[in-house]
mmCIF file of N, CA and C in Angstrom:
data_model
loop_
_atom_site.group_PDB
_atom_site.id
_atom_site.type_symbol
_atom_site.label_atom_id
_atom_site.label_comp_id
_atom_site.label_asym_id
_atom_site.label_seq_id
_atom_site.Cartn_x
_atom_site.Cartn_y
_atom_site.Cartn_z
ATOM 1 N N MET A 569 16.912 -60.858 54.958
ATOM 2 C CA MET A 569 16.808 -59.736 55.884
ATOM 3 C C MET A 569 18.056 -59.824 56.763
ATOM 4 N N THR A 570 18.807 -58.812 56.807
ATOM 5 C CA THR A 570 20.058 -58.810 57.659
ATOM 6 C C THR A 570 19.853 -57.899 58.942
ATOM 7 N N ALA A 571 20.846 -58.052 59.809
ATOM 8 C CA ALA A 571 20.774 -57.398 61.092
ATOM 9 C C ALA A 571 20.812 -55.762 60.911
ATOM 10 N N ASP A 572 21.588 -55.389 59.851
ATOM 11 C CA ASP A 572 21.782 -54.026 59.626
ATOM 12 C C ASP A 572 20.893 -53.415 58.531
ATOM 13 N N GLU A 573 19.842 -54.238 58.157
ATOM 14 C CA GLU A 573 19.049 -53.775 57.065
ATOM 15 C C GLU A 573 18.396 -52.421 57.562
ATOM 16 N N ALA A 574 18.267 -51.565 56.609
ATOM 17 C CA ALA A 574 17.644 -50.218 56.931
ATOM 18 C C ALA A 574 16.289 -50.292 57.374
ATOM 19 N N LEU A 575 16.047 -49.383 58.323
ATOM 20 C CA LEU A 575 14.652 -49.239 58.705
ATOM 21 C C LEU A 575 14.319 -47.685 58.503
ATOM 22 N N PRO A 576 13.064 -47.286 58.369
ATOM 23 C CA PRO A 576 12.822 -45.911 58.234
ATOM 24 C C PRO A 576 13.288 -45.106 59.299
ATOM 25 N N ASP A 577 13.794 -43.874 58.931
ATOM 26 C CA ASP A 577 14.274 -42.934 60.028
ATOM 27 C C ASP A 577 13.080 -42.723 60.973
ATOM 28 N N GLY A 578 13.433 -42.628 62.234
ATOM 29 C CA GLY A 578 12.466 -42.481 63.356
ATOM 30 C C GLY A 578 11.670 -43.649 63.834
ATOM 31 N N VAL A 579 11.900 -44.771 63.218
ATOM 32 C CA VAL A 579 11.055 -45.954 63.548
ATOM 33 C C VAL A 579 11.326 -46.444 64.887
ATOM 34 N N HIS A 580 12.561 -46.303 65.493
ATOM 35 C CA HIS A 580 12.802 -46.717 66.894
ATOM 36 C C HIS A 580 12.039 -45.921 67.895
ATOM 37 N N GLU A 581 11.984 -44.523 67.621
ATOM 38 C CA GLU A 581 11.193 -43.724 68.367
ATOM 39 C C GLU A 581 9.761 -44.027 68.327
ATOM 40 N N GLU A 582 9.225 -44.267 67.255
ATOM 41 C CA GLU A 582 7.856 -44.560 67.031
ATOM 42 C C GLU A 582 7.530 -45.836 67.734
ATOM 43 N N ALA A 583 8.380 -46.926 67.679
ATOM 44 C CA ALA A 583 8.208 -48.078 68.344
ATOM 45 C C ALA A 583 8.218 -47.938 69.900
ATOM 46 N N ALA A 584 9.168 -47.107 70.354
ATOM 47 C CA ALA A 584 9.090 -46.737 71.803
ATOM 48 C C ALA A 584 7.881 -46.134 72.222
ATOM 49 N N SER A 585 7.408 -45.086 71.415
ATOM 50 C CA SER A 585 6.162 -44.407 71.820
ATOM 51 C C SER A 585 4.932 -45.396 71.735
ATOM 52 N N ALA A 586 4.988 -46.220 70.851
ATOM 53 C CA ALA A 586 3.802 -47.252 70.666
ATOM 54 C C ALA A 586 3.788 -48.161 71.950
ATOM 55 N N PHE A 587 4.967 -48.634 72.365
ATOM 56 C CA PHE A 587 5.074 -49.556 73.448
ATOM 57 C C PHE A 587 4.628 -48.763 74.677
ATOM 58 N N VAL A 588 5.162 -47.589 74.939
ATOM 59 C CA VAL A 588 4.807 -46.839 76.142
ATOM 60 C C VAL A 588 3.377 -46.593 76.205
ATOM 61 N N GLU A 589 2.722 -46.119 75.022
ATOM 62 C CA GLU A 589 1.255 -45.781 74.993
ATOM 63 C C GLU A 589 0.586 -47.041 75.368
ATOM 64 N N ARG A 590 0.788 -48.155 74.817
ATOM 65 C CA ARG A 590 0.123 -49.388 75.070
ATOM 66 C C ARG A 590 0.280 -49.924 76.462
ATOM 67 N N ALA A 591 1.492 -49.934 76.984
ATOM 68 C CA ALA A 591 1.754 -50.312 78.400
ATOM 69 C C ALA A 591 0.993 -49.453 79.293
ATOM 70 N N ARG A 592 1.095 -48.145 79.103
ATOM 71 C CA ARG A 592 0.377 -47.289 80.017
ATOM 72 C C ARG A 592 -1.081 -47.405 79.893
ATOM 73 N N SER A 593 -1.627 -47.643 78.810
ATOM 74 C CA SER A 593 -3.069 -47.705 78.535
ATOM 75 C C SER A 593 -3.534 -48.966 79.238
ATOM 76 N N GLY A 594 -2.895 -50.093 79.054
ATOM 77 C CA GLY A 594 -3.433 -51.434 79.695
ATOM 78 C C GLY A 594 -2.907 -51.672 81.106
ATOM 79 N N TYR A 595 -1.771 -51.045 81.576
ATOM 80 C CA TYR A 595 -1.230 -51.432 82.789
ATOM 81 C C TYR A 595 -0.755 -50.209 83.638
ATOM 82 N N GLY A 596 -1.222 -48.994 83.318
ATOM 83 C CA GLY A 596 -0.677 -47.737 83.978
ATOM 84 C C GLY A 596 -0.779 -47.837 85.442
ATOM 85 N N ASP A 597 -1.849 -48.375 86.036
ATOM 86 C CA ASP A 597 -1.857 -48.534 87.488
ATOM 87 C C ASP A 597 -0.887 -49.524 88.068
ATOM 88 N N ASP A 598 -0.463 -50.363 87.223
ATOM 89 C CA ASP A 598 0.700 -51.377 87.760
ATOM 90 C C ASP A 598 2.065 -50.878 87.631
ATOM 91 N N LEU A 599 2.237 -49.793 86.902
ATOM 92 C CA LEU A 599 3.618 -49.245 86.618
ATOM 93 C C LEU A 599 4.053 -48.245 87.612
ATOM 94 N N ALA A 600 5.230 -48.514 88.213
ATOM 95 C CA ALA A 600 5.652 -47.446 89.220
ATOM 96 C C ALA A 600 6.560 -46.500 88.365
ATOM 97 N N GLU A 601 7.287 -47.081 87.480
ATOM 98 C CA GLU A 601 8.209 -46.279 86.613
ATOM 99 C C GLU A 601 8.319 -46.916 85.309
ATOM 100 N N LEU A 602 8.609 -46.176 84.280
ATOM 101 C CA LEU A 602 8.839 -46.629 82.941
ATOM 102 C C LEU A 602 9.818 -45.789 82.219
ATOM 103 N N TYR A 603 10.914 -46.326 81.744
ATOM 104 C CA TYR A 603 11.936 -45.535 81.085
ATOM 105 C C TYR A 603 12.344 -46.202 79.680
ATOM 106 N N VAL A 604 12.577 -45.385 78.699
ATOM 107 C CA VAL A 604 13.088 -45.800 77.469
ATOM 108 C C VAL A 604 14.570 -45.054 77.470
ATOM 109 N N PHE A 605 15.550 -45.986 77.166
ATOM 110 C CA PHE A 605 16.888 -45.614 77.326
ATOM 111 C C PHE A 605 17.756 -46.148 76.140
ATOM 112 N N GLY A 606 18.985 -45.822 76.181
ATOM 113 C CA GLY A 606 19.889 -46.403 75.293
ATOM 114 C C GLY A 606 19.997 -45.643 73.928
ATOM 115 N N SER A 607 20.262 -46.384 72.857
ATOM 116 C CA SER A 607 20.476 -45.646 71.459
ATOM 117 C C SER A 607 19.234 -44.966 71.066
ATOM 118 N N THR A 608 18.064 -45.453 71.387
ATOM 119 C CA THR A 608 16.835 -44.797 70.965
ATOM 120 C C THR A 608 16.709 -43.340 71.521
ATOM 121 N N VAL A 609 16.958 -43.264 72.856
ATOM 122 C CA VAL A 609 16.991 -41.804 73.344
ATOM 123 C C VAL A 609 18.146 -40.985 72.910
ATOM 124 N N ARG A 610 19.214 -41.631 72.644
ATOM 125 C CA ARG A 610 20.435 -40.730 72.229
ATOM 126 C C ARG A 610 20.304 -40.443 70.776
ATOM 127 N N GLY A 611 19.346 -41.005 70.049
ATOM 128 C CA GLY A 611 19.173 -40.777 68.648
ATOM 129 C C GLY A 611 20.134 -41.469 67.773
ATOM 130 N N GLU A 612 20.752 -42.529 68.321
ATOM 131 C CA GLU A 612 21.726 -43.306 67.549
ATOM 132 C C GLU A 612 21.316 -44.651 67.057
ATOM 133 N N ALA A 613 20.021 -44.918 67.182
ATOM 134 C CA ALA A 613 19.513 -46.226 66.766
ATOM 135 C C ALA A 613 19.328 -46.276 65.261
ATOM 136 N N SER A 614 19.794 -47.337 64.641
ATOM 137 C CA SER A 614 19.604 -47.477 63.162
ATOM 138 C C SER A 614 19.576 -48.885 62.815
ATOM 139 N N GLY A 615 18.821 -49.286 61.897
ATOM 140 C CA GLY A 615 18.811 -50.687 61.357
ATOM 141 C C GLY A 615 18.257 -51.576 62.400
ATOM 142 N N ARG A 616 18.211 -52.869 61.869
ATOM 143 C CA ARG A 616 17.564 -53.930 62.773
ATOM 144 C C ARG A 616 18.586 -54.242 63.900
ATOM 145 N N SER A 617 19.811 -53.908 63.907
ATOM 146 C CA SER A 617 20.756 -54.280 64.907
ATOM 147 C C SER A 617 20.490 -53.442 66.105
ATOM 148 N N SER A 618 19.829 -52.382 65.958
ATOM 149 C CA SER A 618 19.575 -51.536 67.213
ATOM 150 C C SER A 618 18.161 -51.823 67.693
ATOM 151 N N ASP A 619 18.117 -52.101 69.020
ATOM 152 C CA ASP A 619 16.689 -52.364 69.643
ATOM 153 C C ASP A 619 16.297 -51.165 70.453
ATOM 154 N N VAL A 620 15.041 -51.246 71.024
ATOM 155 C CA VAL A 620 14.515 -50.185 71.754
ATOM 156 C C VAL A 620 14.498 -50.761 73.213
ATOM 157 N N ASP A 621 15.307 -50.067 73.955
ATOM 158 C CA ASP A 621 15.518 -50.455 75.428
ATOM 159 C C ASP A 621 14.535 -49.907 76.243
ATOM 160 N N VAL A 622 13.876 -50.674 77.011
ATOM 161 C CA VAL A 622 12.865 -50.187 77.981
ATOM 162 C C VAL A 622 13.040 -50.819 79.404
ATOM 163 N N LEU A 623 12.909 -50.011 80.339
ATOM 164 C CA LEU A 623 12.903 -50.487 81.811
ATOM 165 C C LEU A 623 11.537 -50.219 82.354
ATOM 166 N N VAL A 624 10.907 -51.364 82.777
ATOM 167 C CA VAL A 624 9.535 -51.259 83.391
ATOM 168 C C VAL A 624 9.755 -51.642 84.814
ATOM 169 N N VAL A 625 9.199 -50.762 85.678
ATOM 170 C CA VAL A 625 9.205 -51.094 87.229
ATOM 171 C C VAL A 625 7.810 -51.235 87.582
ATOM 172 N N LEU A 626 7.572 -52.478 88.075
ATOM 173 C CA LEU A 626 6.202 -52.868 88.507
ATOM 174 C C LEU A 626 5.966 -52.616 89.867
ATOM 175 N N ARG A 627 4.835 -52.082 90.253
ATOM 176 C CA ARG A 627 4.487 -51.858 91.713
ATOM 177 C C ARG A 627 4.682 -53.361 92.411
ATOM 178 N N ASP A 628 4.921 -53.201 93.685
ATOM 179 C CA ASP A 628 5.143 -54.537 94.366
ATOM 180 C C ASP A 628 3.825 -55.224 94.549
ATOM 181 N N ASP A 629 2.683 -54.668 94.581
ATOM 182 C CA ASP A 629 1.391 -55.248 94.890
ATOM 183 C C ASP A 629 0.736 -55.787 93.718
ATOM 184 N N VAL A 630 1.361 -55.987 92.549
ATOM 185 C CA VAL A 630 0.686 -56.553 91.391
ATOM 186 C C VAL A 630 1.214 -57.922 91.067
ATOM 187 N N ASN A 631 0.601 -58.792 90.262
ATOM 188 C CA ASN A 631 0.940 -60.000 89.928
ATOM 189 C C ASN A 631 2.060 -59.880 88.850
ATOM 190 N N HIS A 632 3.350 -59.947 89.272
ATOM 191 C CA HIS A 632 4.478 -59.649 88.347
ATOM 192 C C HIS A 632 4.414 -60.492 87.167
ATOM 193 N N ASP A 633 4.283 -61.846 87.419
ATOM 194 C CA ASP A 633 4.388 -62.710 86.251
ATOM 195 C C ASP A 633 3.291 -62.442 85.098
ATOM 196 N N ALA A 634 2.094 -62.229 85.644
ATOM 197 C CA ALA A 634 1.026 -61.955 84.688
ATOM 198 C C ALA A 634 1.328 -60.688 83.814
ATOM 199 N N VAL A 635 1.576 -59.566 84.629
ATOM 200 C CA VAL A 635 1.860 -58.282 84.054
ATOM 201 C C VAL A 635 3.075 -58.425 83.045
ATOM 202 N N ALA A 636 4.094 -58.948 83.518
ATOM 203 C CA ALA A 636 5.307 -59.072 82.716
ATOM 204 C C ALA A 636 5.054 -59.886 81.412
ATOM 205 N N ASP A 637 4.271 -60.943 81.478
ATOM 206 C CA ASP A 637 3.903 -61.671 80.232
ATOM 207 C C ASP A 637 3.161 -60.877 79.349
ATOM 208 N N SER A 638 2.195 -60.026 79.798
ATOM 209 C CA SER A 638 1.371 -59.179 79.009
ATOM 210 C C SER A 638 2.243 -58.142 78.329
ATOM 211 N N LEU A 639 3.136 -57.564 79.102
ATOM 212 C CA LEU A 639 4.051 -56.530 78.580
ATOM 213 C C LEU A 639 4.963 -57.109 77.541
ATOM 214 N N ARG A 640 5.439 -58.263 77.759
ATOM 215 C CA ARG A 640 6.209 -58.935 76.663
ATOM 216 C C ARG A 640 5.385 -59.218 75.308
ATOM 217 N N ASP A 641 4.128 -59.442 75.541
ATOM 218 C CA ASP A 641 3.199 -59.575 74.401
ATOM 219 C C ASP A 641 3.146 -58.331 73.578
ATOM 220 N N ILE A 642 2.923 -57.245 74.364
ATOM 221 C CA ILE A 642 2.908 -55.878 73.774
ATOM 222 C C ILE A 642 4.196 -55.627 73.024
ATOM 223 N N ALA A 643 5.253 -56.017 73.624
ATOM 224 C CA ALA A 643 6.643 -55.615 72.997
ATOM 225 C C ALA A 643 6.737 -56.400 71.752
ATOM 226 N N TYR A 644 6.358 -57.630 71.716
ATOM 227 C CA TYR A 644 6.420 -58.441 70.551
ATOM 228 C C TYR A 644 5.487 -58.006 69.388
ATOM 229 N N ASP A 645 4.303 -57.459 69.898
ATOM 230 C CA ASP A 645 3.382 -56.876 68.819
ATOM 231 C C ASP A 645 3.985 -55.641 68.145
ATOM 232 N N VAL A 646 4.605 -54.754 68.997
ATOM 233 C CA VAL A 646 5.249 -53.628 68.590
ATOM 234 C C VAL A 646 6.356 -53.951 67.524
ATOM 235 N N MET A 647 7.228 -54.944 68.014
ATOM 236 C CA MET A 647 8.296 -55.393 67.086
ATOM 237 C C MET A 647 7.756 -55.856 65.604
ATOM 238 N N LEU A 648 6.657 -56.659 65.820
ATOM 239 C CA LEU A 648 6.143 -57.082 64.452
ATOM 240 C C LEU A 648 5.487 -55.834 63.700
ATOM 241 N N GLU A 649 4.979 -54.876 64.302
ATOM 242 C CA GLU A 649 4.371 -53.736 63.621
ATOM 243 C C GLU A 649 5.376 -52.811 63.008
ATOM 244 N N TYR A 650 6.484 -52.483 63.887
ATOM 245 C CA TYR A 650 7.463 -51.459 63.573
ATOM 246 C C TYR A 650 8.748 -51.950 63.025
ATOM 247 N N GLY A 651 9.197 -53.096 63.468
ATOM 248 C CA GLY A 651 10.472 -53.650 63.003
ATOM 249 C C GLY A 651 11.548 -53.778 64.075
ATOM 250 N N PRO A 652 11.935 -52.773 64.928
ATOM 251 C CA PRO A 652 12.989 -53.082 65.782
ATOM 252 C C PRO A 652 12.548 -53.913 66.997
ATOM 253 N N LEU A 653 13.493 -54.641 67.551
ATOM 254 C CA LEU A 653 13.164 -55.405 68.801
ATOM 255 C C LEU A 653 12.934 -54.451 69.937
ATOM 256 N N VAL A 654 11.834 -54.734 70.761
ATOM 257 C CA VAL A 654 11.770 -54.054 71.889
ATOM 258 C C VAL A 654 12.273 -54.915 73.092
ATOM 259 N N GLU A 655 13.377 -54.468 73.678
ATOM 260 C CA GLU A 655 14.031 -55.179 74.753
ATOM 261 C C GLU A 655 13.571 -54.722 76.101
ATOM 262 N N LEU A 656 12.883 -55.607 76.765
ATOM 263 C CA LEU A 656 12.287 -55.214 78.102
ATOM 264 C C LEU A 656 13.202 -55.671 79.208
ATOM 265 N N HIS A 657 13.345 -54.859 80.148
ATOM 266 C CA HIS A 657 13.962 -55.092 81.421
ATOM 267 C C HIS A 657 12.932 -54.861 82.539
ATOM 268 N N ILE A 658 12.591 -55.722 83.280
ATOM 269 C CA ILE A 658 11.394 -55.600 84.204
ATOM 270 C C ILE A 658 11.956 -55.909 85.660
ATOM 271 N N LEU A 659 11.699 -54.834 86.518
ATOM 272 C CA LEU A 659 12.070 -54.878 88.039
ATOM 273 C C LEU A 659 10.801 -54.716 88.772
ATOM 274 N N SER A 660 10.937 -55.138 90.008
ATOM 275 C CA SER A 660 9.898 -54.765 90.980
ATOM 276 C C SER A 660 10.220 -53.400 91.501
ATOM 277 N N GLU A 661 9.255 -52.786 92.071
ATOM 278 C CA GLU A 661 9.376 -51.360 92.621
ATOM 279 C C GLU A 661 10.560 -51.407 93.805
ATOM 280 N N SER A 662 10.392 -52.484 94.727
ATOM 281 C CA SER A 662 11.317 -52.493 95.857
ATOM 282 C C SER A 662 12.706 -52.776 95.422
ATOM 283 N N THR A 663 12.938 -53.729 94.415
ATOM 284 C CA THR A 663 14.281 -53.956 93.835
ATOM 285 C C THR A 663 14.770 -52.800 93.091
ATOM 286 N N PHE A 664 13.995 -52.091 92.307
ATOM 287 C CA PHE A 664 14.460 -50.871 91.651
ATOM 288 C C PHE A 664 14.929 -49.806 92.660
ATOM 289 N N GLU A 665 14.107 -49.657 93.799
ATOM 290 C CA GLU A 665 14.538 -48.620 94.792
ATOM 291 C C GLU A 665 15.740 -49.001 95.483
ATOM 292 N N ARG A 666 15.972 -50.323 95.773
ATOM 293 C CA ARG A 666 17.230 -50.864 96.454
ATOM 294 C C ARG A 666 18.303 -50.567 95.492
ATOM 295 N N TYR A 667 18.257 -50.934 94.231
ATOM 296 C CA TYR A 667 19.302 -50.743 93.256
ATOM 297 C C TYR A 667 19.639 -49.313 93.182
ATOM 298 N N ARG A 668 18.542 -48.437 93.135
ATOM 299 C CA ARG A 668 18.927 -46.985 93.051
ATOM 300 C C ARG A 668 19.693 -46.500 94.269
ATOM 301 N N GLU A 669 19.374 -46.923 95.402
ATOM 302 C CA GLU A 669 19.913 -46.540 96.725
ATOM 303 C C GLU A 669 21.381 -46.955 96.725
ATOM 304 N N GLU A 670 21.596 -48.311 96.315
ATOM 305 C CA GLU A 670 23.027 -48.911 96.151
ATOM 306 C C GLU A 670 23.895 -48.305 95.086
ATOM 307 N N GLY A 671 23.273 -47.489 94.285
ATOM 308 C CA GLY A 671 24.073 -46.932 93.141
ATOM 309 C C GLY A 671 24.333 -47.896 92.015
ATOM 310 N N ASN A 672 23.351 -48.832 91.873
ATOM 311 C CA ASN A 672 23.583 -49.849 90.732
ATOM 312 C C ASN A 672 23.874 -49.105 89.481
ATOM 313 N N PRO A 673 24.912 -49.455 88.674
ATOM 314 C CA PRO A 673 25.291 -48.742 87.543
ATOM 315 C C PRO A 673 24.209 -48.828 86.417
ATOM 316 N N PHE A 674 23.499 -49.950 86.246
ATOM 317 C CA PHE A 674 22.474 -50.091 85.266
ATOM 318 C C PHE A 674 21.353 -49.102 85.458
ATOM 319 N N VAL A 675 20.910 -49.135 86.868
ATOM 320 C CA VAL A 675 19.746 -48.313 87.206
ATOM 321 C C VAL A 675 20.069 -46.836 87.171
ATOM 322 N N ARG A 676 21.313 -46.507 87.657
ATOM 323 C CA ARG A 676 21.893 -45.233 87.584
ATOM 324 C C ARG A 676 21.847 -44.566 86.169
ATOM 325 N N THR A 677 22.358 -45.428 85.199
ATOM 326 C CA THR A 677 22.442 -44.954 83.738
ATOM 327 C C THR A 677 21.023 -44.813 83.172
ATOM 328 N N VAL A 678 20.203 -45.643 83.591
ATOM 329 C CA VAL A 678 18.806 -45.599 82.955
ATOM 330 C C VAL A 678 18.122 -44.232 83.484
ATOM 331 N N VAL A 679 18.191 -44.064 84.823
ATOM 332 C CA VAL A 679 17.591 -42.941 85.456
ATOM 333 C C VAL A 679 18.275 -41.577 84.858
ATOM 334 N N ASP A 680 19.532 -41.581 84.902
ATOM 335 C CA ASP A 680 20.237 -40.420 84.407
ATOM 336 C C ASP A 680 20.108 -40.067 83.007
ATOM 337 N N GLU A 681 20.081 -41.119 82.086
ATOM 338 C CA GLU A 681 20.107 -40.884 80.703
ATOM 339 C C GLU A 681 18.854 -41.209 79.929
ATOM 340 N N GLY A 682 17.963 -42.026 80.650
ATOM 341 C CA GLY A 682 16.699 -42.348 79.923
ATOM 342 C C GLY A 682 15.658 -41.334 79.984
ATOM 343 N N ARG A 683 14.607 -41.655 79.150
ATOM 344 C CA ARG A 683 13.460 -40.864 79.126
ATOM 345 C C ARG A 683 12.320 -41.353 79.973
ATOM 346 N N ALA A 684 11.879 -40.698 80.998
ATOM 347 C CA ALA A 684 10.970 -41.371 82.052
ATOM 348 C C ALA A 684 9.511 -41.091 81.493
ATOM 349 N N TYR A 685 8.734 -42.162 81.798
ATOM 350 C CA TYR A 685 7.258 -42.136 81.576
ATOM 351 C C TYR A 685 6.643 -42.725 82.697
ATOM 352 N N ALA A 686 5.312 -42.722 82.883
ATOM 353 C CA ALA A 686 4.558 -43.396 83.921
ATOM 354 C C ALA A 686 3.656 -42.539 84.609
#
């Protein structure tokens, strides 16, 4: 299996939807923001070399380590089921808001170009 091995058309979007659904179902009250961004949203994802980029913003009052570990487990299960890697970026709500106010380029790009859920 190579990094550029073909995957079925639309599988990156299906993997993104599966992750979002499972994350919201299991941890919806803990999520402040949830974005899918990058090549999946732009419709440019193809092969195993493309991943599914997800930014998860956790509420400040939750056990971040425990929720993050569970979300990583969900991402791994989705990868095994669908094929593409689900690349998680996890921030606390206060850090996300600070980055947004500061004009952090990563957060600005995700918010401007990503697909929001939560």
